[in-house]
Tab-separated table of C-alpha atoms and ligand atoms in Angstrom:
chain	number	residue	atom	x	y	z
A	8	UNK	CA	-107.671	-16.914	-76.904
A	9	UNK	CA	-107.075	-18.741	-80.010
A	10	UNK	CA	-103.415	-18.093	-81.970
A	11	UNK	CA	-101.627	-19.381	-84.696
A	12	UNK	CA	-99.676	-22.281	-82.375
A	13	UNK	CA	-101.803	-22.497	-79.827
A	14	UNK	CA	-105.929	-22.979	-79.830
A	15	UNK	CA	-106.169	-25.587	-77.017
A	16	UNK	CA	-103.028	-24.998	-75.113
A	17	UNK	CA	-103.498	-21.170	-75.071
A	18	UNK	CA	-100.412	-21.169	-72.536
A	19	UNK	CA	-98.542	-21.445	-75.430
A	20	UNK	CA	-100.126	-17.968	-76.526
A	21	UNK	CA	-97.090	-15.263	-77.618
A	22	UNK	CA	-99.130	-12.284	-77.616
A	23	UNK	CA	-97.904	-9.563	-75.297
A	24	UNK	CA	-98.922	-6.880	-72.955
A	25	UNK	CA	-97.079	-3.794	-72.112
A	26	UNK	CA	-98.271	-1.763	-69.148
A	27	UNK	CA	-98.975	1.444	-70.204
A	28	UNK	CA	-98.750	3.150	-66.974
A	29	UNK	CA	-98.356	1.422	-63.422
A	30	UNK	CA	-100.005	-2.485	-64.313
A	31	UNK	CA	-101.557	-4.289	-62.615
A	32	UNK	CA	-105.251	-5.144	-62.512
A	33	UNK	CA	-107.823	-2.637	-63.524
A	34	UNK	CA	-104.417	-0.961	-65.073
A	35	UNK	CA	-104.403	-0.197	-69.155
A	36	UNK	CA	-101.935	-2.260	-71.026
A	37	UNK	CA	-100.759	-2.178	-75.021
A	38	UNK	CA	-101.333	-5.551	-76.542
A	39	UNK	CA	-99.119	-6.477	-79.692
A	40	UNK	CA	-99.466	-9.784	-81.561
A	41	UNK	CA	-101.741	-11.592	-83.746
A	42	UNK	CA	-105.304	-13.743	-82.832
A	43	UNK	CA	-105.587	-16.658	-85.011
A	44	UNK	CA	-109.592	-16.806	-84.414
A	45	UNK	CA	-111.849	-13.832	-83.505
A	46	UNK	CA	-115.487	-14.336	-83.740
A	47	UNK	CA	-117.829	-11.152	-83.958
A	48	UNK	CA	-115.210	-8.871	-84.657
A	49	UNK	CA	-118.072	-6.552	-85.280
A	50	UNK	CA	-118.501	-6.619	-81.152
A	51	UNK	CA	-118.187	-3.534	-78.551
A	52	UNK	CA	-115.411	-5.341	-76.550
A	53	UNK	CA	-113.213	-8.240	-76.421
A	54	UNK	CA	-112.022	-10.811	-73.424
A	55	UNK	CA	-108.040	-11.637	-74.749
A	56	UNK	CA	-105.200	-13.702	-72.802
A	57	UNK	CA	-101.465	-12.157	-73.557
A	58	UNK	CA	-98.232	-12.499	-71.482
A	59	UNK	CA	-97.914	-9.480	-69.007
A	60	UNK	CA	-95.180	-8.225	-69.223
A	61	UNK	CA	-93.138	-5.550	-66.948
A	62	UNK	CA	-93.797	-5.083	-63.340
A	63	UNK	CA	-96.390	-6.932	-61.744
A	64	UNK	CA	-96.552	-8.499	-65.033
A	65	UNK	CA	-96.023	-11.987	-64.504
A	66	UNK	CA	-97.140	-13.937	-67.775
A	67	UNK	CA	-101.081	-15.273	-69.568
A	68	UNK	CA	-103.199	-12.889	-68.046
A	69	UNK	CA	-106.869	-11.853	-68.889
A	70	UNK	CA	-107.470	-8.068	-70.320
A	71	UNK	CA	-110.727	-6.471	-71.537
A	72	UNK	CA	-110.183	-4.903	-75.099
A	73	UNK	CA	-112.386	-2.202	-76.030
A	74	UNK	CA	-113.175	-1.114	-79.728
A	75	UNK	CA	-114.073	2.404	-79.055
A	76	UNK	CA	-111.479	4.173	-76.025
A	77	UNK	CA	-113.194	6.218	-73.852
A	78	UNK	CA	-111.870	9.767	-76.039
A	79	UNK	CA	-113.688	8.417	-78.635
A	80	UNK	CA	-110.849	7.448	-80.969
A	81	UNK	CA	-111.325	3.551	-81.918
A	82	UNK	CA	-108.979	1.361	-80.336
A	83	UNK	CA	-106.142	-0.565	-82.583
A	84	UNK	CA	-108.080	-3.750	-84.241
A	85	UNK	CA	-106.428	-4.750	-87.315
A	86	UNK	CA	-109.024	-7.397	-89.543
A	87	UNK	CA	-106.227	-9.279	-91.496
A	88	UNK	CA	-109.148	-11.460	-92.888
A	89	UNK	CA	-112.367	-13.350	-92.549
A	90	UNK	CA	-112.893	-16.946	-91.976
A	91	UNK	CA	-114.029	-19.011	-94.702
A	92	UNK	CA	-115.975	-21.332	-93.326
A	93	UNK	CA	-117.491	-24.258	-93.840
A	94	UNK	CA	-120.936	-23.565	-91.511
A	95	UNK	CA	-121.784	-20.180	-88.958
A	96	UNK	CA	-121.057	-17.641	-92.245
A	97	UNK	CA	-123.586	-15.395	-90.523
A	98	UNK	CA	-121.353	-14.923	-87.609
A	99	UNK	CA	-118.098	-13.640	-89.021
A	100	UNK	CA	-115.042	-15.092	-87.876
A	101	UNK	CA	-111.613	-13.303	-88.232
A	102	UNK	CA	-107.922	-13.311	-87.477
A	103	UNK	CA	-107.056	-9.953	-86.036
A	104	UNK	CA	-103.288	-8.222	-85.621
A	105	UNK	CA	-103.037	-6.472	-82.186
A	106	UNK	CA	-100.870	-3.314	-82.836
A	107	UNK	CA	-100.310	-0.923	-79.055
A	108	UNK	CA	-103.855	-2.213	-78.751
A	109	UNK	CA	-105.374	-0.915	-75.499
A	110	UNK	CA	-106.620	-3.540	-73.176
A	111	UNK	CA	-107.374	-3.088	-69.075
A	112	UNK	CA	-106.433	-6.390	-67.227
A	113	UNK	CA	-109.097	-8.137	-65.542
A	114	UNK	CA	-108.542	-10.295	-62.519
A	115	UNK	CA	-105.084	-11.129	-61.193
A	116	UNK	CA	-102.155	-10.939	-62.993
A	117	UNK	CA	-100.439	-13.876	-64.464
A	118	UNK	CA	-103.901	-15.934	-63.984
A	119	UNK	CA	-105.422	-15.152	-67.433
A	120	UNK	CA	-107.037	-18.663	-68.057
A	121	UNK	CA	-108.773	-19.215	-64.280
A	122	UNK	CA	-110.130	-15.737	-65.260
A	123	UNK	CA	-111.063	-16.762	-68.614
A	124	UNK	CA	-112.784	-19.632	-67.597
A	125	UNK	CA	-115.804	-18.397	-66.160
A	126	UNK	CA	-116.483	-16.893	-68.985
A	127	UNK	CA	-116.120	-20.142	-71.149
A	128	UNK	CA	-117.992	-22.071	-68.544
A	129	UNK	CA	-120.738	-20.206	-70.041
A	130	UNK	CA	-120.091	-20.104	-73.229
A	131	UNK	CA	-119.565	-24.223	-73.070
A	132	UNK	CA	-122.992	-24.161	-71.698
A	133	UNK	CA	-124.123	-21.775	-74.757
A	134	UNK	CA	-122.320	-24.515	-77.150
A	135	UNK	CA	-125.129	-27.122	-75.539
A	136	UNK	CA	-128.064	-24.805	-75.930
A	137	UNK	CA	-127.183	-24.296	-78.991
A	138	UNK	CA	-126.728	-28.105	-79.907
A	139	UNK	CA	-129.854	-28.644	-78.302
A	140	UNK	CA	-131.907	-25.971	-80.012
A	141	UNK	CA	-130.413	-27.454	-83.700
A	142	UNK	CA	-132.153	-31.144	-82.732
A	143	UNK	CA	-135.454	-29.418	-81.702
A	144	UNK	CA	-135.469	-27.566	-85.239
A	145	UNK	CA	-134.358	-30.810	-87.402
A	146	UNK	CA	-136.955	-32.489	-85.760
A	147	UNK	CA	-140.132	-30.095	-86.578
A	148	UNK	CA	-138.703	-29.813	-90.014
A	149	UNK	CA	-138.522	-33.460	-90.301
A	150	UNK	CA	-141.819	-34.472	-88.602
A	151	UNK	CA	-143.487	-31.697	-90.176
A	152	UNK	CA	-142.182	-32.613	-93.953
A	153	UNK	CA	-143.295	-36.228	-93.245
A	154	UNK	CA	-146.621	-35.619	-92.510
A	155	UNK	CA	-147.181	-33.795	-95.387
A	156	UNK	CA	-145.178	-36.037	-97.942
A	157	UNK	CA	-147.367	-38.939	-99.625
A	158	UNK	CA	-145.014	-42.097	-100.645
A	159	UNK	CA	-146.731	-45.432	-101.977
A	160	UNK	CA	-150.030	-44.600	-100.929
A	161	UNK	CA	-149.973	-42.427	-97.462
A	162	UNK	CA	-147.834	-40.039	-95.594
A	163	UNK	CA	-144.630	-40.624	-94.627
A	164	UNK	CA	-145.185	-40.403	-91.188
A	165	UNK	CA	-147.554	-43.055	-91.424
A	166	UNK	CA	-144.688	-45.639	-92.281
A	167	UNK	CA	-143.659	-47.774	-90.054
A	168	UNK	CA	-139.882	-47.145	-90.527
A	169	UNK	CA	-139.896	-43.168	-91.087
A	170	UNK	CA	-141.963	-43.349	-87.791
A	171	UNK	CA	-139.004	-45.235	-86.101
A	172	UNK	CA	-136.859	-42.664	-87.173
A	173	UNK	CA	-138.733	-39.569	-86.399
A	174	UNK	CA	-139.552	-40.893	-82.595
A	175	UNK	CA	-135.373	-42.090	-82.170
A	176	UNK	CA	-134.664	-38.619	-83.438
A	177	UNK	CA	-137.554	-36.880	-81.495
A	178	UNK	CA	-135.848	-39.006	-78.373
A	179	UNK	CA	-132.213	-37.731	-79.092
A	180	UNK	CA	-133.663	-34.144	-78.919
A	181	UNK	CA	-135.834	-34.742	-75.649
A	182	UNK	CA	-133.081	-35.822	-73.836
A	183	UNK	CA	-130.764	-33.160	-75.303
A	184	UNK	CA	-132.961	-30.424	-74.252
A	185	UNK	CA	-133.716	-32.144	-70.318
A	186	UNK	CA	-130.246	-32.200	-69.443
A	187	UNK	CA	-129.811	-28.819	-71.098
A	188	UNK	CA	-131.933	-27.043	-69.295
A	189	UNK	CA	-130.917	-28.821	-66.273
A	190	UNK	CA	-127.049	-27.600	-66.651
A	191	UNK	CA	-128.491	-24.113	-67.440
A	192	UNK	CA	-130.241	-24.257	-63.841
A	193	UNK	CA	-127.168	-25.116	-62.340
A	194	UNK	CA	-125.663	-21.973	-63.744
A	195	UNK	CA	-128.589	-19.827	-62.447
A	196	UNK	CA	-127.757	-21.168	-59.038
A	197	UNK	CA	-124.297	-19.347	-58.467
A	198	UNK	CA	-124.934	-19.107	-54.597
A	199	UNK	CA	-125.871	-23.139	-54.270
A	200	UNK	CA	-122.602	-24.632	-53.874
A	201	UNK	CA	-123.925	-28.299	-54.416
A	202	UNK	CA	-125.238	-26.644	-57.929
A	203	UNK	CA	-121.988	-25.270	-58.797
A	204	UNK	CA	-119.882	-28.572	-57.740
A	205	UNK	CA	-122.669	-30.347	-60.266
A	206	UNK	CA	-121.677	-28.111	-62.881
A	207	UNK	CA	-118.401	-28.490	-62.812
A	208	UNK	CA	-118.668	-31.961	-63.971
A	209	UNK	CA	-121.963	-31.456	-66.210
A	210	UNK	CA	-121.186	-28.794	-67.609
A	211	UNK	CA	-118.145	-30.507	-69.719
A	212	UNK	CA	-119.995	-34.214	-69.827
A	213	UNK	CA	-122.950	-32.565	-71.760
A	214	UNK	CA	-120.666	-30.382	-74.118
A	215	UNK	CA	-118.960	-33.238	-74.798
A	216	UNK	CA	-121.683	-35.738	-75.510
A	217	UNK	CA	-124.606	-33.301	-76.931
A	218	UNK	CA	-122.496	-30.935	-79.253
A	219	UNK	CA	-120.876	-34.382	-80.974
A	220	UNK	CA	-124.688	-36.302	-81.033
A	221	UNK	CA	-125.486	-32.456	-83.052
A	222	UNK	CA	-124.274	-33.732	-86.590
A	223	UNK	CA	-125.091	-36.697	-87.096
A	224	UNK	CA	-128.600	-35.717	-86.212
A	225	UNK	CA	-128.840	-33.176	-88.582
A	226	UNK	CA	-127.905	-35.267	-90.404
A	227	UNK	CA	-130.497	-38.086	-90.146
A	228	UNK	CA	-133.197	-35.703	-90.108
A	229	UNK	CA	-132.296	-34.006	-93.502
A	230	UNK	CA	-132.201	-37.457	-95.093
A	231	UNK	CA	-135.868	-37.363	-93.373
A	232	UNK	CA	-136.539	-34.712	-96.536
A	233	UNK	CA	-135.474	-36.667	-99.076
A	234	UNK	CA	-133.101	-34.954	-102.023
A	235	UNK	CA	-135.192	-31.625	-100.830
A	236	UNK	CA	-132.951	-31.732	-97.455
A	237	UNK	CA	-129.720	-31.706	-99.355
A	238	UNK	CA	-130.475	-28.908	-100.917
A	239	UNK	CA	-130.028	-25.235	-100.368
A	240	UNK	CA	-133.537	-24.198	-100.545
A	241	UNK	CA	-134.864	-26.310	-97.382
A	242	UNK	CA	-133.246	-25.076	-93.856
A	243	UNK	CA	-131.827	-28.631	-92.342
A	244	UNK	CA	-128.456	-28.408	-95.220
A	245	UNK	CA	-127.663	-25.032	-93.352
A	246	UNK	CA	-128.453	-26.578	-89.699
A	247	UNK	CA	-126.044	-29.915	-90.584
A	248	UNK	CA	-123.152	-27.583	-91.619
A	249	UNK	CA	-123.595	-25.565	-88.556
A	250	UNK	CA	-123.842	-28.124	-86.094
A	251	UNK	CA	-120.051	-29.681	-85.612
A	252	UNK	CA	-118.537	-26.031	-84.852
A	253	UNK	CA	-120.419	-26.367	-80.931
A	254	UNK	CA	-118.314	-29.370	-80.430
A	255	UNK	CA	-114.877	-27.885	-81.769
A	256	UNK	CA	-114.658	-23.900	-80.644
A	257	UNK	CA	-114.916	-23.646	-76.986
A	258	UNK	CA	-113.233	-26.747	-76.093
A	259	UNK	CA	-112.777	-29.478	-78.820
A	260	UNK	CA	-114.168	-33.457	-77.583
A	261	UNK	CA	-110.631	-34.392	-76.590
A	262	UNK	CA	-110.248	-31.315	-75.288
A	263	UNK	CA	-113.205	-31.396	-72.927
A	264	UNK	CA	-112.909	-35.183	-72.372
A	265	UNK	CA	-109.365	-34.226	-70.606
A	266	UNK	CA	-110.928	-31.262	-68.964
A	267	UNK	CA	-113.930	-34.094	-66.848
A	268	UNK	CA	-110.244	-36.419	-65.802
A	269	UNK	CA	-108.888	-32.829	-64.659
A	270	UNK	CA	-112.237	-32.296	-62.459
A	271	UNK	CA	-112.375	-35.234	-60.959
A	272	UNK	CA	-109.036	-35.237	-59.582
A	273	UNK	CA	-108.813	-31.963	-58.759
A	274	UNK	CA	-112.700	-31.277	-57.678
A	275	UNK	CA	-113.721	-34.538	-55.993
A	276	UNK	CA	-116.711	-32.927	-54.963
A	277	UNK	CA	-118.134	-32.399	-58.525
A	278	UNK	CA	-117.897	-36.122	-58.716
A	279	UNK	CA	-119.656	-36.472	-55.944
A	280	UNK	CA	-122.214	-33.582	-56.841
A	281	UNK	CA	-122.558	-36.068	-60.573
A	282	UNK	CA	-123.213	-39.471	-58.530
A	283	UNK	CA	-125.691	-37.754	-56.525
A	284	UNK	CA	-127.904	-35.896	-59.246
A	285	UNK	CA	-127.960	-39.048	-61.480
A	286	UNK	CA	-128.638	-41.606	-58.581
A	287	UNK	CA	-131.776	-39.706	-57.700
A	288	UNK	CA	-133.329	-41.408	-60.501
A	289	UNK	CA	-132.047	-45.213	-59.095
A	290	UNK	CA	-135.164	-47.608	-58.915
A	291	UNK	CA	-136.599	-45.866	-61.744
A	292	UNK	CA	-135.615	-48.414	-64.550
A	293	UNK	CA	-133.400	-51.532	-63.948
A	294	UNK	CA	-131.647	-50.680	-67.005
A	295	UNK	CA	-130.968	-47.484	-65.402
A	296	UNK	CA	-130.347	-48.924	-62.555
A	297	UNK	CA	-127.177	-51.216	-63.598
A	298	UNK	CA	-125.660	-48.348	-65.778
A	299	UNK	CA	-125.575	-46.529	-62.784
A	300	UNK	CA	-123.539	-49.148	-61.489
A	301	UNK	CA	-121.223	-48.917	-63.807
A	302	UNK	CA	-120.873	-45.215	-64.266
A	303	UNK	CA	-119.795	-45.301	-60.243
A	304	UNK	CA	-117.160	-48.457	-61.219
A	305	UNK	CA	-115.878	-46.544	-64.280
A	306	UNK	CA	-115.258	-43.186	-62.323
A	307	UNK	CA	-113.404	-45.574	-59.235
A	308	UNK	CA	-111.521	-46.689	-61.835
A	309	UNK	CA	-110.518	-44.299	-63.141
A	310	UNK	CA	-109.178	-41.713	-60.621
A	311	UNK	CA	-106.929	-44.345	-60.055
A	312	UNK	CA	-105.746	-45.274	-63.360
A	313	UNK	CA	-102.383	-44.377	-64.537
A	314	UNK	CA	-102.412	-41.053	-66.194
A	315	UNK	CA	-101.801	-42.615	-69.879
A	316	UNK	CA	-104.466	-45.327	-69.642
A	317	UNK	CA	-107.224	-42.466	-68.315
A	318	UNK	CA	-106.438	-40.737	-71.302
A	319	UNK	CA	-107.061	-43.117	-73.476
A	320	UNK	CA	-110.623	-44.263	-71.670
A	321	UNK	CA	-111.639	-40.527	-71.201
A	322	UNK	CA	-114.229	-40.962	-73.848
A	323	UNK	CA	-115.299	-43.853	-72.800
A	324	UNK	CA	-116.455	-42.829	-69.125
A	325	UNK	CA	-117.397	-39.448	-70.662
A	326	UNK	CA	-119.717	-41.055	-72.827
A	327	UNK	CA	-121.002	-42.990	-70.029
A	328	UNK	CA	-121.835	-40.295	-67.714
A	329	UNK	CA	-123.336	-38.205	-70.394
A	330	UNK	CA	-125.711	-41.303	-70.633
A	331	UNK	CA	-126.651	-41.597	-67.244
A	332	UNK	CA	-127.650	-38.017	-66.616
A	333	UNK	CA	-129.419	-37.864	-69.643
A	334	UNK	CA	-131.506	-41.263	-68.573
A	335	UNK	CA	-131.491	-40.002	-65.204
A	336	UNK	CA	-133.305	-36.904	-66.157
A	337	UNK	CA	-135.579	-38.464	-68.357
A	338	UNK	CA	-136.625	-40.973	-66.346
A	339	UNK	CA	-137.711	-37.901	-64.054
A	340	UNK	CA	-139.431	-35.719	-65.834
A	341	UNK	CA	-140.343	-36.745	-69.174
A	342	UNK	CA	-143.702	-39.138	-70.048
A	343	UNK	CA	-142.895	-42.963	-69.519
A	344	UNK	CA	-143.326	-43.989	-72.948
A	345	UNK	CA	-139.914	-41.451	-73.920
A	346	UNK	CA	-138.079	-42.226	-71.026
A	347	UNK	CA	-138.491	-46.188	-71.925
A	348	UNK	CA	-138.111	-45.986	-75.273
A	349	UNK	CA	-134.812	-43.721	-74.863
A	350	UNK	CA	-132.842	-46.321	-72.080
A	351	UNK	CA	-133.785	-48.898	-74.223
A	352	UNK	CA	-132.189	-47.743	-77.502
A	353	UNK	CA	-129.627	-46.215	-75.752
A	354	UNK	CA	-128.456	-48.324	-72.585
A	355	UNK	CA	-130.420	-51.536	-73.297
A	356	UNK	CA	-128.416	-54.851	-74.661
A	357	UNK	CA	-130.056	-54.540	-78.165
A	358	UNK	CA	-128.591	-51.084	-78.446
A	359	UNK	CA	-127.827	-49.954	-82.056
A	360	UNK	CA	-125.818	-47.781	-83.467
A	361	UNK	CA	-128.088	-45.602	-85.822
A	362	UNK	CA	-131.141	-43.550	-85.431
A	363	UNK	CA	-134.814	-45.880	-86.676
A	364	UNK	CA	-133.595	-49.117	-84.850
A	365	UNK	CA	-136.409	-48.329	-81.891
A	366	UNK	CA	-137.380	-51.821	-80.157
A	367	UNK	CA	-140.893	-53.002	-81.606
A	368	UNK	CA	-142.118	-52.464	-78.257
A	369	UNK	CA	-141.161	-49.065	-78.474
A	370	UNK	CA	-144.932	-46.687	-77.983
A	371	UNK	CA	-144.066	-44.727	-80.543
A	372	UNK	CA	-147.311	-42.921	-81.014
A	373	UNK	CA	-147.066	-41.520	-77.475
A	374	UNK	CA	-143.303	-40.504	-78.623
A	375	UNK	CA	-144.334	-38.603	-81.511
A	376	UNK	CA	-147.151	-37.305	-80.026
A	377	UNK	CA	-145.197	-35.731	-76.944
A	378	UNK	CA	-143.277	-33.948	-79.898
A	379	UNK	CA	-146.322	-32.766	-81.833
A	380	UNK	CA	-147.114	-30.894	-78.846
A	381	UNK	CA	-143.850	-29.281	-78.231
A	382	UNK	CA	-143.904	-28.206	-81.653
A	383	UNK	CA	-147.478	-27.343	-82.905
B	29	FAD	C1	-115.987	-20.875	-86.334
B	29	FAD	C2	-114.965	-20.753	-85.257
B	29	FAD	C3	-114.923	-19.622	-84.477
B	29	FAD	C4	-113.983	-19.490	-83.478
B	29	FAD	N1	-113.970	-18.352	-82.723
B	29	FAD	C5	-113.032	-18.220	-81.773
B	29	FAD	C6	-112.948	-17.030	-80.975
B	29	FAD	O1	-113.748	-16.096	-81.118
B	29	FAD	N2	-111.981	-16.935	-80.049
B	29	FAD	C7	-111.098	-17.933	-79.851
B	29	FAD	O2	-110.247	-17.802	-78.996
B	29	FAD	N3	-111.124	-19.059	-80.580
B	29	FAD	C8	-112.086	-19.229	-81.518
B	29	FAD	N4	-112.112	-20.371	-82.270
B	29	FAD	C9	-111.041	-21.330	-82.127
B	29	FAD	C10	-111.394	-22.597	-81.403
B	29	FAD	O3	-111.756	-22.348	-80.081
B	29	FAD	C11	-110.172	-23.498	-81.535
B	29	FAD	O4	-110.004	-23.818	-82.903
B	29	FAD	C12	-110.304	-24.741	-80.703
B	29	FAD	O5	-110.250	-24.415	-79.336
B	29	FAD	C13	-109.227	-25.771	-81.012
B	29	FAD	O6	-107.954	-25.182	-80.981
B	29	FAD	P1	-106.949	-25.357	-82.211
B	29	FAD	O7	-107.678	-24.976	-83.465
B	29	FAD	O8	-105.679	-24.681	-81.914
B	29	FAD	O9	-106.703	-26.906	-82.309
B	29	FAD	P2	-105.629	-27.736	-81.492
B	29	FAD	O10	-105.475	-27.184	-80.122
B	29	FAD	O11	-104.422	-27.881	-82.330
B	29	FAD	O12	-106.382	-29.126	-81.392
B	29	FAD	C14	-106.538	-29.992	-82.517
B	29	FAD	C15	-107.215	-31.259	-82.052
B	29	FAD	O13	-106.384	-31.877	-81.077
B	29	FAD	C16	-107.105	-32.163	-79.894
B	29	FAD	N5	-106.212	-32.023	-78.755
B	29	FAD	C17	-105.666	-30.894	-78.262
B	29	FAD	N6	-104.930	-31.164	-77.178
B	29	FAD	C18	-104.993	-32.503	-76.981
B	29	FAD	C19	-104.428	-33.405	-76.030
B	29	FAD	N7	-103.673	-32.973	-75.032
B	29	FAD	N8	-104.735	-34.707	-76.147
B	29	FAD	C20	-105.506	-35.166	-77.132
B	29	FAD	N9	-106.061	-34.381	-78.051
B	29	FAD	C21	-105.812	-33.051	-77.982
B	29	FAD	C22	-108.259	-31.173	-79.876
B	29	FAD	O14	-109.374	-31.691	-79.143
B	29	FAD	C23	-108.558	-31.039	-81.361
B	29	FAD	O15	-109.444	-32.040	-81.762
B	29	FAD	C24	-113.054	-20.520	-83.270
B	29	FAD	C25	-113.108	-21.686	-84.048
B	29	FAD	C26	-114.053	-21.805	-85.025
B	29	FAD	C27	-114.084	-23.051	-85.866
């Protein structure tokens, strides 16, 4: 998708496709023009939006580009050269020149992005699995480091404040990985269209929200190492640099925060599908309870808001929801102590703004213990 002037806007894409024969979909075209971004150029076969041109052309349209044609002969792939990145170096990224490259159009012509989309609806979910998989790891690392580390006189995980920190980040990843599994049942569920409404919406709220809570995480739990997590030779240095690419490729924040105003106007029904799913868990916490509230005022707001101001509170409201489904969900199916500890320090007035500020009430034994399980 991705080109030189246009990543986000990929209507703005200037690559082009010549039919080779009659057009059309299922017909072979010759692509010529330049990708800005390619990742696993090293792959069998390519998804790549170019402007159709000729009969039945009719502009951005989706086409399936092979590496190997079907006599054999590879198909034209020009690697100008490889990303130098600052994280993912173990999946190559490239820019690529298009050259009479054979593609075969998929879907309709001229409606290259509602094809494409499907495919990055998954891939957006992938982005939150991934996330989500990046907390669980920082967090074993981390808890397991501190319960092996002595510091004035016991092990670190005996310390009152490192255990603050190690349950908050142990909470982050809990409620990453319920609402991530969640979205990916929705996905399984192509035929329920309640499911797929739900998706819509989720889909986007939890990219947004999970893939930017991904750094700073990593973050928090290399500092859980000491100088040793800085460095090269311990595993959370590689998982911090790796972490901010979910939340830019596939949709950067703004990007996706824009995409939730575009689904609720356009899709009332996913908005509807949201209120349902997170109100299931009303009368569960009064806490809860109230953000729920205003979740449901922010969204009224909002759809009627004049399109500048909605912009500018997209965030805002994204952030919101993203909160509510992830209480929601905990609240549901996670042990008490978690799900209290986590609307608390995350909805509750004494809210803070960095990870090891858990309440005094907060049972942080059963916390940690929940995640000694799930990792031991
Ligand atoms: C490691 C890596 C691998 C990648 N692999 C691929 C790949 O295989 N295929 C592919 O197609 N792309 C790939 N990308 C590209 C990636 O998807 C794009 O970089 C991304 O979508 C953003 O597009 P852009 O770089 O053109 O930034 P821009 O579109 O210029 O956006 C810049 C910033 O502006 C914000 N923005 C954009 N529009 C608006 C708006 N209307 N209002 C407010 N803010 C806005 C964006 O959220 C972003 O923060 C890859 C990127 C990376 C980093």
């Amino acid at each position: 998708m991705t080109e030189q002037q246009g990543g986000s806007d990929v209507r703005a894409n200037t690559t082009v496709a010549a039919p080779a024969g009659r057009g059309g979909t299922g017909a072979d075209y010759l692509l010529t023009g330049h990708k800005w971004f390619c990742s696993a150029p090293m792959s069998d076969a390519f998804l790549m939006l170019a402007q159709a041109e000729g009969r039945g052309g009719n502009g951005l349209s989706c086409f399936l580009v092979p590496r190997v044609l079907p006599d054999g002969t590879r198909d034209v792939y020009r690697l100008q050269r490889l990303k130098n990145k600052l994280g993912n170096k173990s999946d190559a990224s490239s820019e690529i020149e298009l050259d009479g490259t054979v593609g075969v159009m998929i879907g309709e012509p001229g409606r290259g992005v509602r094809t494409i989309i499907e495919m990055v609806a998954r891939t957006r979910l992938d982005c939150v699995l991934s996330s989500t998989a990046g907390m669980r790891q920082s967090v074993a690392e981390a808890v397991w480091h501190a319960r092996r580390r002595m510091a004035f006189g016991t092990v670190l995980s005996e310390q009152p404040a490192m255990r603050s920190v190690l349950a908050d980040l142990a909470l982050e990843s809990e409620a990453a990985t319920v609402t991530a599994l969640r979205l990916a049942r929705a996905h399984d569920a192509d035929v329920n269209e309640l499911e797929r409404s739900f998706r819509r919406l989720a889909t986007a709220v939890a990219k947004y929200w999970i893939c930017k809570r991904g750094p700073h995480h990593a973050y928090e739990a290399l500092e859980c190492l000491g100088g040793n997590g800085y460095t090269e030779d311990f595993p959370l240095a590689r998982r911090y640099r790796e972490q901010p690419v979910m939340a830019v490729w596939e949709g950067s924040g703004n990007v996706i925060a824009l995409d939730v105003l575009r689904a609720m106007t356009r899709e009332p029904d996913s908005v509807a599908a949201f209120d349902a799913e997170v109100n299931l868990a009303r009368g569960n916490n009064p806490v809860l309870d109230a953000h729920l509230d205003r979740v449901r005022r922010q969204l009224g707001e909002l759809v009627t808001e004049d399109p500048v101001r909605a912009q500018l509170r997209a965030r805002t409201v994204v952030e919101s929801m993203a909160l509510a489904l992830q209480a929601s969900l905990l609240t549901r199916f996670s042990p008490a102590p978690v799900a209290d500890a986590f609307v608390a320090a995350r909805l509750g007035p004494n809210r803070t703004h960095e990870y090891g500020t858990l309440s005094a009430s907060a049972d942080l034994e059963a916390i940690l213990g929940t995640t000694r399980r799930a990792h031991e």
